[in-house]
């Protein structure tokens, strides 16, 4: 990892060291609590899928805010309010960490909310930027994401912070999320839409492309066919989950559980569509999702 300590980890460690209780007592009490992972819909499942590989013994509450998908075109205040509601929900559920498995939330809400909770919060932006900088040879990096993420300049700023001379070319792809949530993963319409969004980036001769919205790795095959195999596709989830693991480990918060984990799915919209599409995209059964009101 490029950064020894992430912002979330720093905040969490400082908070723990100020406590009168012993660090180890706090850790022991929290080890077996679940981790909250959330997105507007099925996008965060691309993060959850990496999570299962890297942290297989952790319990998870996956929250899909399907009543309010898509997030991408919503104004800042609304995204902040939505994220506050979700983080408060996870606080009430007693989680030990939250992963913002959503590029829009990570870009727009993370900076304002990261210090407001007792648990560490993981954002995707720094890990994604770090992976892109490590992968790019010619320093020409493309970023595709929602309008909110692109407008925030979060990836652009972070990439340039890590590599001053990098050139970043961004493209918002607002039609991808509705297509993916509708289950149109490999359709002609999706391919045509992708060709339109990606053409300007191909023209810029990028050698690396950040999939800056967690829905987009579901289109990895389509995107790769269009941009060509010589363009490295960056899924920020892998580094983000590695960060999460490092923070848990350094704070003695890795679960004691050595067996199989408990995965709970909650949705704010109709459960059935999420269960069906989610099972297909995750490649494992989501037998039940229960609906909550936030
Ligand atoms: N998957 C989310 C993201 O990474 C949200 C997309 C949306 O709801 O517009 O940005």
XYZ file of C-alpha atoms and ligand atoms in Angstrom:
304
model
C 0.000 0.000 0.000
C 1.231 3.499 -0.835
C -0.137 5.059 2.342
C 0.836 3.533 5.655
C -2.189 4.913 7.412
C -5.473 5.947 5.863
C -7.510 8.907 7.153
C -10.183 6.603 8.608
C -7.594 4.561 10.420
C -5.906 7.645 11.869
C -9.177 9.011 13.239
C -10.097 5.655 14.727
C -6.703 5.043 16.338
C -6.613 8.529 17.847
C -10.072 8.076 19.269
C -9.242 4.698 20.797
C -6.024 5.983 22.386
C -7.964 8.774 24.134
C -10.294 6.321 25.821
C -9.848 5.560 29.525
C -10.586 1.893 28.835
C -7.770 -0.333 27.632
C -7.425 -0.611 23.857
C -7.596 -4.380 24.079
C -10.885 -4.299 26.044
C -12.516 -2.127 23.397
C -11.176 -4.350 20.637
C -12.343 -7.537 22.362
C -15.878 -6.165 22.710
C -16.060 -5.133 19.062
C -14.276 -7.965 17.236
C -17.350 -9.987 16.446
C -19.599 -7.133 15.446
C -20.632 -6.934 11.795
C -19.287 -4.593 9.127
C -21.719 -2.346 7.249
C -21.357 -2.125 3.467
C -23.684 0.103 1.487
C -24.559 1.440 -1.930
C -27.591 2.820 -3.741
C -28.223 -0.652 -5.194
C -26.364 -3.627 -6.678
C -23.167 -1.610 -7.340
C -21.739 -2.252 -3.897
C -21.936 -5.973 -4.563
C -18.742 -5.565 -6.642
C -17.082 -4.399 -3.410
C -18.788 -7.078 -1.339
C -17.530 -9.708 -3.765
C -13.899 -8.623 -3.158
C -14.670 -8.383 0.556
C -15.751 -12.034 0.697
C -12.422 -13.085 -0.853
C -10.202 -10.888 1.343
C -12.120 -10.981 4.662
C -14.094 -14.240 4.539
C -14.661 -14.509 8.293
C -16.368 -11.179 8.877
C -20.131 -10.773 9.305
C -21.694 -8.187 7.010
C -24.858 -6.117 6.808
C -25.218 -5.093 3.138
C -27.561 -2.159 2.659
C -28.930 -1.322 -0.813
C -30.770 1.987 -0.837
C -32.849 0.900 -3.812
C -35.721 3.275 -3.032
C -33.390 6.160 -3.906
C -31.189 4.726 -6.671
C -29.624 6.412 -8.627
C -27.585 8.708 -6.399
C -25.443 10.059 -9.249
C -27.481 13.133 -10.224
C -28.562 14.195 -6.722
C -27.346 17.451 -5.192
C -24.684 17.566 -2.467
C -27.067 18.325 0.443
C -29.280 15.402 -0.460
C -26.357 12.963 -0.733
C -25.134 14.170 2.654
C -28.557 13.646 4.218
C -28.923 10.168 2.696
C -25.470 9.158 3.917
C -26.136 10.496 7.424
C -29.282 8.380 7.585
C -27.425 5.257 6.480
C -24.498 5.789 8.859
C -26.948 6.406 11.734
C -28.688 3.154 10.848
C -25.370 1.294 10.982
C -24.542 2.993 14.277
C -27.815 1.697 15.731
C -26.943 -1.768 14.432
C -23.634 -1.643 16.334
C -21.214 -2.172 13.434
C -17.448 -2.029 13.958
C -16.707 -0.465 10.536
C -18.535 0.867 7.472
C -17.376 0.572 3.883
C -18.885 3.194 1.580
C -19.225 0.834 -1.383
C -20.381 3.756 -3.467
C -18.205 6.164 -5.409
C -20.739 8.988 -5.164
C -20.956 8.724 -1.360
C -17.171 8.378 -1.081
C -16.692 11.495 -3.234
C -19.415 13.720 -1.870
C -20.244 12.644 1.697
C -17.093 11.000 3.077
C -15.076 14.202 3.615
C -17.908 15.775 5.657
C -18.929 12.696 7.654
C -15.755 10.648 8.179
C -15.081 12.030 11.670
C -18.644 11.941 12.970
C -18.849 8.294 14.014
C -17.105 5.997 16.495
C -16.368 3.375 13.840
C -13.883 3.780 10.975
C -15.397 4.572 7.578
C -13.694 3.395 4.405
C -13.899 5.472 1.225
C -13.021 4.221 -2.255
C -11.332 7.326 -3.624
C -7.822 7.173 -2.173
C -7.474 3.410 -2.784
C -8.727 3.809 -6.368
C -6.398 6.728 -7.089
C -3.460 4.830 -5.581
C -4.156 1.764 -7.759
C -4.482 3.910 -10.889
C -1.208 5.727 -10.287
C 0.550 2.408 -9.666
C -0.852 0.893 -12.875
C -0.343 3.757 -15.324
C 2.853 3.859 -17.371
C 2.121 6.883 -19.547
C 0.441 8.944 -16.763
C -2.735 9.380 -18.840
C -5.557 8.159 -16.631
C -9.263 8.032 -17.460
C -12.004 8.138 -14.825
C -15.604 7.113 -15.476
C -18.180 7.639 -12.732
C -21.505 9.254 -11.892
C -22.098 12.970 -12.497
C -21.763 13.622 -8.740
C -18.372 11.933 -8.523
C -17.034 13.604 -11.664
C -18.278 17.029 -10.552
C -16.625 16.604 -7.140
C -13.210 16.140 -8.830
C -12.389 13.675 -6.053
C -10.448 11.212 -8.238
C -8.829 13.962 -10.250
C -7.530 15.717 -7.119
C -6.383 12.546 -5.396
C -4.573 11.207 -8.475
C -2.748 14.529 -8.937
C -1.902 14.620 -5.235
C -0.226 11.227 -5.639
C 1.363 11.995 -9.016
C 1.632 15.672 -9.909
C 2.374 15.165 -13.592
C -0.533 12.739 -14.215
C -3.158 13.809 -16.729
C -6.701 12.862 -15.805
C -9.589 12.667 -18.277
C -13.074 12.234 -16.832
C -16.397 11.174 -18.254
C -19.728 10.926 -16.440
C -21.800 7.927 -17.547
C -25.320 8.578 -16.163
C -27.042 5.840 -18.177
C -24.908 2.985 -16.852
C -26.576 2.727 -13.416
C -30.182 2.484 -14.700
C -29.036 -0.072 -17.316
C -27.275 -2.204 -14.679
C -30.103 -1.920 -12.139
C -32.426 -3.030 -14.958
C -30.251 -6.116 -15.506
C -28.998 -5.000 -18.967
C -25.429 -6.134 -18.461
C -24.532 -7.456 -21.886
C -27.215 -5.930 -24.091
C -26.668 -4.127 -27.403
C -28.046 -0.963 -25.826
C -25.437 -1.146 -23.049
C -22.636 -1.688 -25.592
C -23.810 1.231 -27.720
C -24.030 3.495 -24.666
C -20.582 2.394 -23.512
C -19.033 3.062 -26.929
C -20.384 6.629 -26.775
C -19.051 7.303 -23.279
C -15.650 5.708 -23.869
C -14.781 7.148 -27.304
C -13.462 10.500 -25.948
C -11.244 8.682 -23.433
C -9.847 6.319 -26.073
C -9.017 9.412 -28.153
C -6.961 10.756 -25.214
C -4.754 7.636 -25.342
C -5.307 6.669 -21.722
C -3.539 3.501 -20.557
C -5.528 3.194 -17.297
C -9.236 3.591 -16.608
C -10.708 3.954 -13.114
C -14.139 2.390 -12.745
C -15.154 5.155 -10.362
C -18.699 3.957 -9.740
C -19.111 0.593 -8.040
C -21.794 -0.421 -10.514
C -19.333 -0.304 -13.413
C -17.253 -3.422 -12.644
C -20.440 -5.336 -13.549
C -19.695 -4.083 -17.110
C -15.997 -4.956 -17.004
C -16.194 -7.314 -19.966
C -18.078 -4.856 -22.171
C -15.793 -1.955 -21.206
C -12.639 -3.980 -21.726
C -13.763 -5.074 -25.204
C -14.282 -1.429 -26.158
C -11.149 0.181 -24.675
C -8.887 -2.767 -25.508
C -6.846 -5.089 -23.353
C -3.925 -2.644 -23.236
C -5.945 -0.305 -21.002
C -5.761 -1.361 -17.332
C -9.188 -1.303 -15.676
C -9.014 -0.190 -12.038
C -11.597 -1.463 -9.587
C -10.986 0.578 -6.393
C -12.682 -2.125 -4.311
C -9.638 -4.376 -4.102
C -7.332 -1.798 -2.471
C -10.212 -0.417 -0.369
C -10.918 -3.845 1.137
C -7.177 -4.355 1.704
C -7.226 -1.032 3.609
C -10.199 -2.244 5.642
C -8.328 -5.439 6.515
C -5.241 -3.504 7.553
C -7.246 -1.172 9.797
C -9.074 -4.087 11.436
C -5.835 -5.949 11.972
C -3.894 -2.975 13.390
C -6.721 -2.265 15.823
C -7.104 -5.943 16.820
C -10.606 -5.959 15.407
C -10.434 -8.937 13.059
C -13.229 -11.357 13.890
C -12.511 -14.373 16.098
C -14.806 -16.389 13.859
C -13.041 -19.098 11.850
C -16.120 -20.641 10.273
C -18.634 -19.321 7.798
C -19.929 -15.780 8.119
C -23.345 -14.298 8.453
C -24.483 -12.023 5.609
C -27.602 -9.949 6.083
C -29.140 -7.929 3.248
C -31.376 -4.910 3.791
C -33.051 -2.820 1.113
C -35.139 0.334 1.096
C -37.021 -0.695 -2.079
C -38.762 -3.928 -3.132
C -36.745 -6.931 -1.875
C -37.496 -9.410 -4.677
C -35.825 -7.541 -7.545
C -32.709 -7.013 -5.441
C -32.602 -10.678 -4.401
C -32.884 -11.892 -8.002
C -30.549 -9.437 -9.726
C -28.153 -9.379 -6.773
C -27.827 -13.179 -6.715
C -27.044 -13.189 -10.443
C -24.448 -10.416 -10.221
C -22.830 -11.615 -7.005
C -22.716 -15.211 -8.202
C -24.106 -16.471 -4.907
C -27.613 -16.748 -3.602
C -29.216 -13.845 -1.761
C -32.061 -15.889 -0.261
C -33.647 -13.025 1.623
C -33.445 -9.259 1.791
C -35.596 -7.396 4.233
C -37.027 -3.996 3.593
C -36.319 -1.151 5.992
C -37.397 2.468 6.116
C -34.652 5.020 6.643
N -22.710 2.726 -7.205
C -22.742 4.076 -6.767
C -21.463 4.797 -7.098
O -20.440 4.161 -6.985
C -24.013 4.837 -6.976
C -24.469 5.035 -8.367
C -25.806 5.735 -8.431
O -26.699 5.371 -7.662
O -25.936 6.663 -9.249
O -21.409 5.951 -7.416
